[in-house]
Short mmCIF file of C-alpha atoms in Angstrom, two decimals:
data_model
loop_
_atom_site.label_atom_id
_atom_site.label_comp_id
_atom_site.label_asym_id
_atom_site.label_seq_id
_atom_site.Cartn_x
_atom_site.Cartn_y
_atom_site.Cartn_z
CA MET A 1 -43.53 -18.73 -41.39
CA ILE A 2 -42.51 -22.07 -39.66
CA LYS A 3 -41.48 -24.64 -42.74
CA PHE A 4 -42.21 -28.22 -42.12
CA ARG A 5 -38.34 -28.73 -41.52
CA HIS A 6 -38.78 -26.16 -38.61
CA LEU A 7 -41.04 -29.07 -37.07
CA VAL A 8 -38.09 -31.12 -36.58
CA THR A 9 -34.81 -28.70 -36.10
CA VAL A 10 -36.36 -27.05 -33.70
CA PRO A 11 -37.49 -29.83 -31.53
CA VAL A 12 -34.09 -31.83 -31.99
CA SER A 13 -32.00 -28.73 -30.77
CA LEU A 14 -34.13 -28.06 -27.73
CA PHE A 15 -33.51 -31.78 -26.75
CA SER A 16 -29.35 -31.48 -27.69
CA PHE A 17 -29.69 -28.70 -25.28
CA ALA A 18 -30.61 -30.11 -22.45
CA TYR A 19 -29.27 -33.47 -23.39
CA THR A 20 -25.45 -32.12 -23.77
CA LEU A 21 -26.23 -29.97 -20.22
CA TYR A 22 -27.18 -33.25 -18.46
CA ALA A 23 -24.18 -34.80 -19.78
CA VAL A 24 -21.58 -31.94 -19.05
CA GLY A 25 -22.89 -32.33 -15.35
CA GLN A 26 -22.22 -35.94 -15.59
CA LEU A 27 -18.77 -35.32 -16.71
CA ILE A 28 -18.20 -32.78 -14.24
CA TRP A 29 -18.71 -34.78 -11.34
CA PHE A 30 -17.04 -37.87 -13.20
CA LEU A 31 -13.88 -35.96 -13.44
CA SER A 32 -13.54 -33.88 -10.70
CA VAL A 33 -15.34 -35.04 -7.38
CA PRO A 34 -12.46 -36.30 -5.26
CA ASN A 35 -12.14 -40.43 -4.59
CA LYS A 36 -11.82 -41.92 -0.87
CA ILE A 37 -8.35 -43.88 -0.32
CA LYS A 38 -8.91 -47.09 0.36
CA LYS A 39 -6.23 -49.24 2.38
CA GLU A 40 -5.88 -51.81 -0.24
CA TYR A 41 -4.53 -49.89 -3.04
CA THR A 42 -1.00 -50.33 -3.68
CA TRP A 43 1.83 -48.08 -5.98
CA LEU A 44 1.27 -48.65 -9.23
CA LEU A 45 5.38 -49.28 -9.86
CA ASN A 46 4.29 -52.98 -7.31
CA ILE A 47 2.17 -53.94 -10.27
CA LEU A 48 3.92 -56.74 -11.09
CA ASP A 49 4.73 -57.87 -7.28
CA ASN A 50 0.78 -59.36 -6.98
CA PRO A 51 0.39 -60.90 -10.27
CA SER A 52 -3.54 -62.22 -9.29
CA ARG A 53 -4.22 -58.59 -8.75
CA PHE A 54 -2.64 -57.58 -11.99
CA GLU A 55 -4.61 -60.20 -13.60
CA ALA A 56 -8.31 -58.99 -12.18
CA SER A 57 -7.69 -55.74 -13.45
CA LEU A 58 -6.45 -56.52 -17.01
CA LEU A 59 -10.40 -56.83 -18.07
CA PRO A 60 -11.65 -53.53 -16.72
CA ILE A 61 -8.15 -51.57 -17.76
CA SER A 62 -9.14 -52.94 -21.02
CA LEU A 63 -12.87 -52.22 -21.23
CA ASP A 64 -11.73 -48.74 -19.81
CA THR A 65 -9.36 -48.29 -23.07
CA VAL A 66 -11.61 -49.41 -25.41
CA LEU A 67 -14.25 -46.64 -24.42
CA ALA A 68 -11.47 -43.69 -24.36
CA ILE A 69 -11.13 -44.61 -27.42
CA LEU A 70 -14.37 -45.06 -28.76
CA PHE A 71 -15.17 -41.32 -27.58
CA ILE A 72 -11.83 -40.52 -29.43
CA PHE A 73 -13.52 -41.94 -32.86
CA GLN A 74 -16.50 -40.59 -32.10
CA HIS A 75 -15.36 -36.98 -31.44
CA SER A 76 -13.24 -37.23 -34.74
CA LEU A 77 -15.87 -38.79 -37.12
CA MET A 78 -18.69 -36.97 -36.06
CA ARG A 79 -16.28 -33.45 -37.05
CA SER A 80 -15.28 -34.95 -40.47
CA ASN A 81 -15.98 -33.07 -43.51
CA LEU A 82 -17.39 -36.95 -44.79
CA VAL A 83 -19.96 -37.04 -41.98
CA LYS A 84 -20.63 -32.61 -42.76
CA SER A 85 -21.67 -33.71 -46.63
CA ILE A 86 -24.05 -36.08 -45.37
CA TRP A 87 -25.80 -33.61 -42.93
CA ASN A 88 -25.88 -31.56 -45.97
CA LYS A 89 -27.52 -33.81 -48.60
CA LEU A 90 -29.74 -34.83 -46.26
CA GLY A 91 -31.03 -30.84 -45.40
CA LEU A 92 -29.94 -31.13 -41.68
CA SER A 93 -27.33 -28.92 -41.80
CA THR A 94 -28.98 -26.66 -39.66
CA ILE A 95 -28.70 -29.49 -36.78
CA GLU A 96 -25.38 -30.60 -37.49
CA ARG A 97 -24.02 -29.52 -34.13
CA SER A 98 -27.21 -30.66 -32.13
CA ILE A 99 -26.73 -34.22 -33.55
CA TYR A 100 -23.03 -33.84 -33.20
CA ASN A 101 -23.64 -32.67 -29.70
CA ILE A 102 -26.07 -35.36 -29.03
CA ALA A 103 -23.77 -38.12 -30.70
CA THR A 104 -21.22 -36.99 -28.22
CA SER A 105 -23.11 -36.39 -25.43
CA GLY A 106 -24.63 -40.28 -25.69
CA ALA A 107 -20.91 -41.31 -26.01
CA LEU A 108 -19.72 -39.50 -22.96
CA LEU A 109 -22.68 -40.91 -20.90
CA ILE A 110 -21.89 -44.82 -22.29
CA LEU A 111 -18.75 -44.47 -21.01
CA ILE A 112 -19.17 -42.77 -17.53
CA LYS A 113 -21.83 -45.06 -16.84
CA ASN A 114 -19.28 -48.15 -17.58
CA TRP A 115 -16.51 -47.21 -16.49
CA LYS A 116 -14.86 -49.81 -14.24
CA THR A 117 -12.22 -48.05 -11.30
CA VAL A 118 -9.17 -49.89 -11.38
CA PRO A 119 -8.91 -50.04 -7.11
CA ALA A 120 -5.65 -52.17 -7.00
CA PHE A 121 -2.65 -49.58 -8.05
CA ASN A 122 -2.30 -46.26 -8.40
CA LEU A 123 0.46 -43.63 -9.65
CA TRP A 124 -0.16 -41.11 -6.37
CA SER A 125 -2.80 -40.76 -3.53
CA VAL A 126 -3.47 -38.11 -1.46
CA ASP A 127 -6.05 -38.30 1.21
CA VAL A 128 -8.84 -35.88 1.49
CA GLU A 129 -10.89 -37.47 3.75
CA ASN A 130 -9.51 -37.17 6.68
CA ASN A 131 -8.18 -33.54 5.35
CA THR A 132 -10.89 -30.42 4.45
CA SER A 133 -7.89 -28.20 3.53
CA VAL A 134 -6.68 -30.44 1.20
CA TYR A 135 -10.29 -31.44 -0.32
CA TRP A 136 -11.18 -27.80 -0.88
CA ALA A 137 -7.71 -27.27 -2.68
CA PHE A 138 -8.87 -30.03 -5.07
CA VAL A 139 -12.31 -28.46 -5.48
CA ILE A 140 -11.39 -25.22 -5.85
CA LEU A 141 -8.77 -25.93 -8.39
CA HIS A 142 -11.52 -27.84 -10.33
CA ILE A 143 -13.88 -24.79 -9.99
CA PHE A 144 -11.82 -22.73 -11.39
CA ALA A 145 -10.32 -24.81 -14.28
CA TRP A 146 -14.11 -25.55 -15.34
CA SER A 147 -14.69 -21.82 -15.27
CA VAL A 148 -12.03 -21.02 -17.71
CA ILE A 149 -13.43 -23.57 -19.92
CA CYS A 150 -16.82 -21.82 -19.71
CA GLY A 151 -15.37 -18.44 -20.32
CA GLY A 152 -14.24 -19.99 -23.42
CA CYS A 153 -17.29 -21.51 -24.40
CA VAL A 154 -18.89 -17.90 -24.36
CA LEU A 155 -15.90 -16.62 -26.53
CA TYR A 156 -17.17 -19.47 -29.08
CA GLU A 157 -20.58 -18.13 -28.50
CA LEU A 158 -21.86 -20.49 -26.18
CA PRO A 159 -25.81 -21.03 -27.58
CA GLU A 160 -23.82 -21.68 -31.09
CA LEU A 161 -21.67 -24.58 -29.47
CA LEU A 162 -25.07 -25.65 -28.36
CA GLY A 163 -26.45 -26.19 -31.93
CA LEU A 164 -29.61 -23.05 -31.12
CA SER A 165 -28.00 -20.63 -33.03
CA GLN A 166 -28.43 -22.55 -36.14
CA VAL A 167 -31.81 -23.21 -35.66
CA TYR A 168 -32.53 -19.75 -34.61
CA ASN A 169 -31.00 -18.33 -37.92
CA ASP A 170 -32.91 -20.44 -39.66
CA VAL A 171 -36.28 -19.98 -38.38
CA ASN A 172 -35.24 -16.35 -38.57
CA ASN A 173 -34.11 -16.81 -42.65
CA CYS A 174 -30.94 -15.92 -41.78
CA LEU A 175 -27.52 -16.92 -42.95
CA PRO A 176 -25.55 -19.49 -40.50
CA PRO A 177 -24.00 -17.64 -37.68
CA ILE A 178 -20.84 -18.75 -39.04
CA ALA A 179 -20.95 -16.29 -41.75
CA TYR A 180 -21.35 -13.46 -39.24
CA LYS A 181 -17.78 -14.71 -37.77
CA SER A 182 -14.48 -12.86 -38.35
CA SER A 183 -12.14 -14.46 -40.32
CA GLU A 184 -10.03 -15.02 -37.54
CA LEU A 185 -12.77 -16.65 -35.10
CA ARG A 186 -13.60 -18.65 -37.75
CA ARG A 187 -9.61 -19.88 -38.44
CA LEU A 188 -9.85 -20.57 -34.71
CA ILE A 189 -13.26 -22.55 -34.91
CA HIS A 190 -11.37 -24.53 -37.53
CA ARG A 191 -8.63 -25.99 -35.50
CA VAL A 192 -9.28 -25.98 -32.12
CA ARG A 193 -12.72 -27.19 -31.63
CA HIS A 194 -12.58 -26.96 -27.17
CA PRO A 195 -11.82 -23.70 -25.33
CA SER A 196 -8.49 -24.25 -22.89
CA PHE A 197 -6.44 -27.24 -23.30
CA LEU A 198 -4.35 -26.20 -20.26
CA ALA A 199 -7.60 -26.40 -18.23
CA LEU A 200 -8.50 -29.67 -19.18
CA THR A 201 -5.33 -31.03 -18.62
CA VAL A 202 -5.75 -29.69 -15.03
CA ILE A 203 -9.03 -31.71 -14.69
CA LEU A 204 -7.49 -34.60 -16.20
CA TRP A 205 -4.55 -34.94 -14.24
CA ALA A 206 -4.97 -32.93 -10.76
CA PHE A 207 -6.86 -35.74 -8.80
CA ASN A 208 -6.65 -36.69 -5.83
CA LEU A 209 -6.11 -40.27 -6.66
CA MET A 210 -4.47 -41.31 -10.20
CA SER A 211 -5.75 -44.90 -10.50
CA LEU A 212 -4.90 -46.93 -13.16
CA ASP A 213 -8.07 -46.11 -14.93
CA ARG A 214 -7.62 -42.58 -14.28
CA LEU A 215 -4.05 -42.44 -15.65
CA ILE A 216 -5.33 -44.20 -18.84
CA LEU A 217 -7.87 -41.92 -19.09
CA ALA A 218 -6.14 -38.96 -18.85
CA PHE A 219 -3.15 -40.23 -20.88
CA LEU A 220 -5.48 -40.88 -23.84
CA TRP A 221 -7.77 -37.95 -23.59
CA THR A 222 -4.21 -35.20 -23.14
CA THR A 223 -2.35 -37.11 -26.20
CA TYR A 224 -5.40 -36.70 -28.39
CA MET A 225 -5.94 -33.34 -27.34
CA TYR A 226 -2.62 -31.80 -28.02
CA VAL A 227 -2.11 -34.02 -30.98
CA ALA A 228 -6.06 -33.47 -32.90
CA TRP A 229 -6.15 -29.71 -31.76
CA ASN A 230 -3.42 -27.51 -32.59
CA THR A 231 -2.82 -23.37 -31.64
CA ASP A 232 -0.14 -20.81 -33.15
CA ASP A 233 0.69 -17.42 -32.43
CA GLN A 234 -2.33 -16.15 -34.49
CA ASP A 235 -4.78 -17.88 -32.27
CA VAL A 236 -3.26 -16.30 -28.90
CA ILE A 237 -3.21 -13.09 -30.32
CA TYR A 238 -6.84 -13.40 -31.21
CA HIS A 239 -7.70 -14.70 -27.64
CA ARG A 240 -5.85 -12.06 -25.88
CA SER A 241 -7.62 -9.53 -28.46
CA GLN A 242 -10.98 -11.02 -27.50
CA LEU A 243 -10.45 -11.46 -23.66
CA ALA A 244 -9.42 -7.26 -23.38
CA LYS A 245 -12.73 -6.63 -25.55
CA LYS A 246 -14.82 -8.37 -23.05
CA LYS A 247 -13.18 -6.88 -19.90
CA LEU A 248 -13.61 -3.37 -21.84
CA GLU A 249 -17.32 -4.34 -22.29
CA LEU A 250 -17.61 -5.55 -18.72
CA LYS A 251 -15.94 -2.27 -17.06
CA SER A 252 -18.75 -0.35 -19.21
CA GLN A 253 -21.40 -2.47 -18.37
CA PHE A 254 -20.39 -2.06 -14.44
CA ARG A 255 -19.83 1.70 -15.12
CA TYR A 256 -23.47 2.27 -16.57
CA SER A 257 -24.90 -0.13 -14.15
CA ARG A 258 -23.93 2.15 -11.27
CA TYR A 259 -25.40 5.69 -12.81
#
């Protein structure tokens, strides 16, 4: 029987699911679509050679830096034990993940919509507009990196990351999804918030135009990622064992489908 709280938690989780997918799509486009090289771009090392251009870049760079830091702050605050305890006291623990996803997606979209490109200076630039092979090399590299991240999400159980499993279990009078996980996976989830540091690092840095604003975003997010999230040998061993299990499952399913 559906309880009154389910009339709130189910719509919130479904909205979170759709909103998160939309935000992720926008993020992929924002981070991975190659930029065109403009003639007025100059080397970042010559930033002080043109005072007027440098002064004109200060305001957008300051805004971009604030946006990147605010996202980091929101990302950490929403996952703190203090905020979690608040949701528990309000009886909203089942949609804690959904609320977190909504807030994170909102913060991402605010960053994307208000981000200011600084065309004055760049650390490096690769012209992809006139070189189809190089263009597709960047595209394929980013597709591979995003695929690795998606694979990691599957390992973490994607419906739970999206906040759907928590509400589904609650509606069916089951324990929270975390209760059915092994101690190794619980430990990994507690220590690491997102799959594949390396893939996200590649996405941030392997870009055809490393402008000043992109450099600041890549530096801040990479630093935050490697400082706030940490893995050890036990986590690596667990990842390898789960990957081996997934390969065996896929092989068995493929053999079964042939017959």
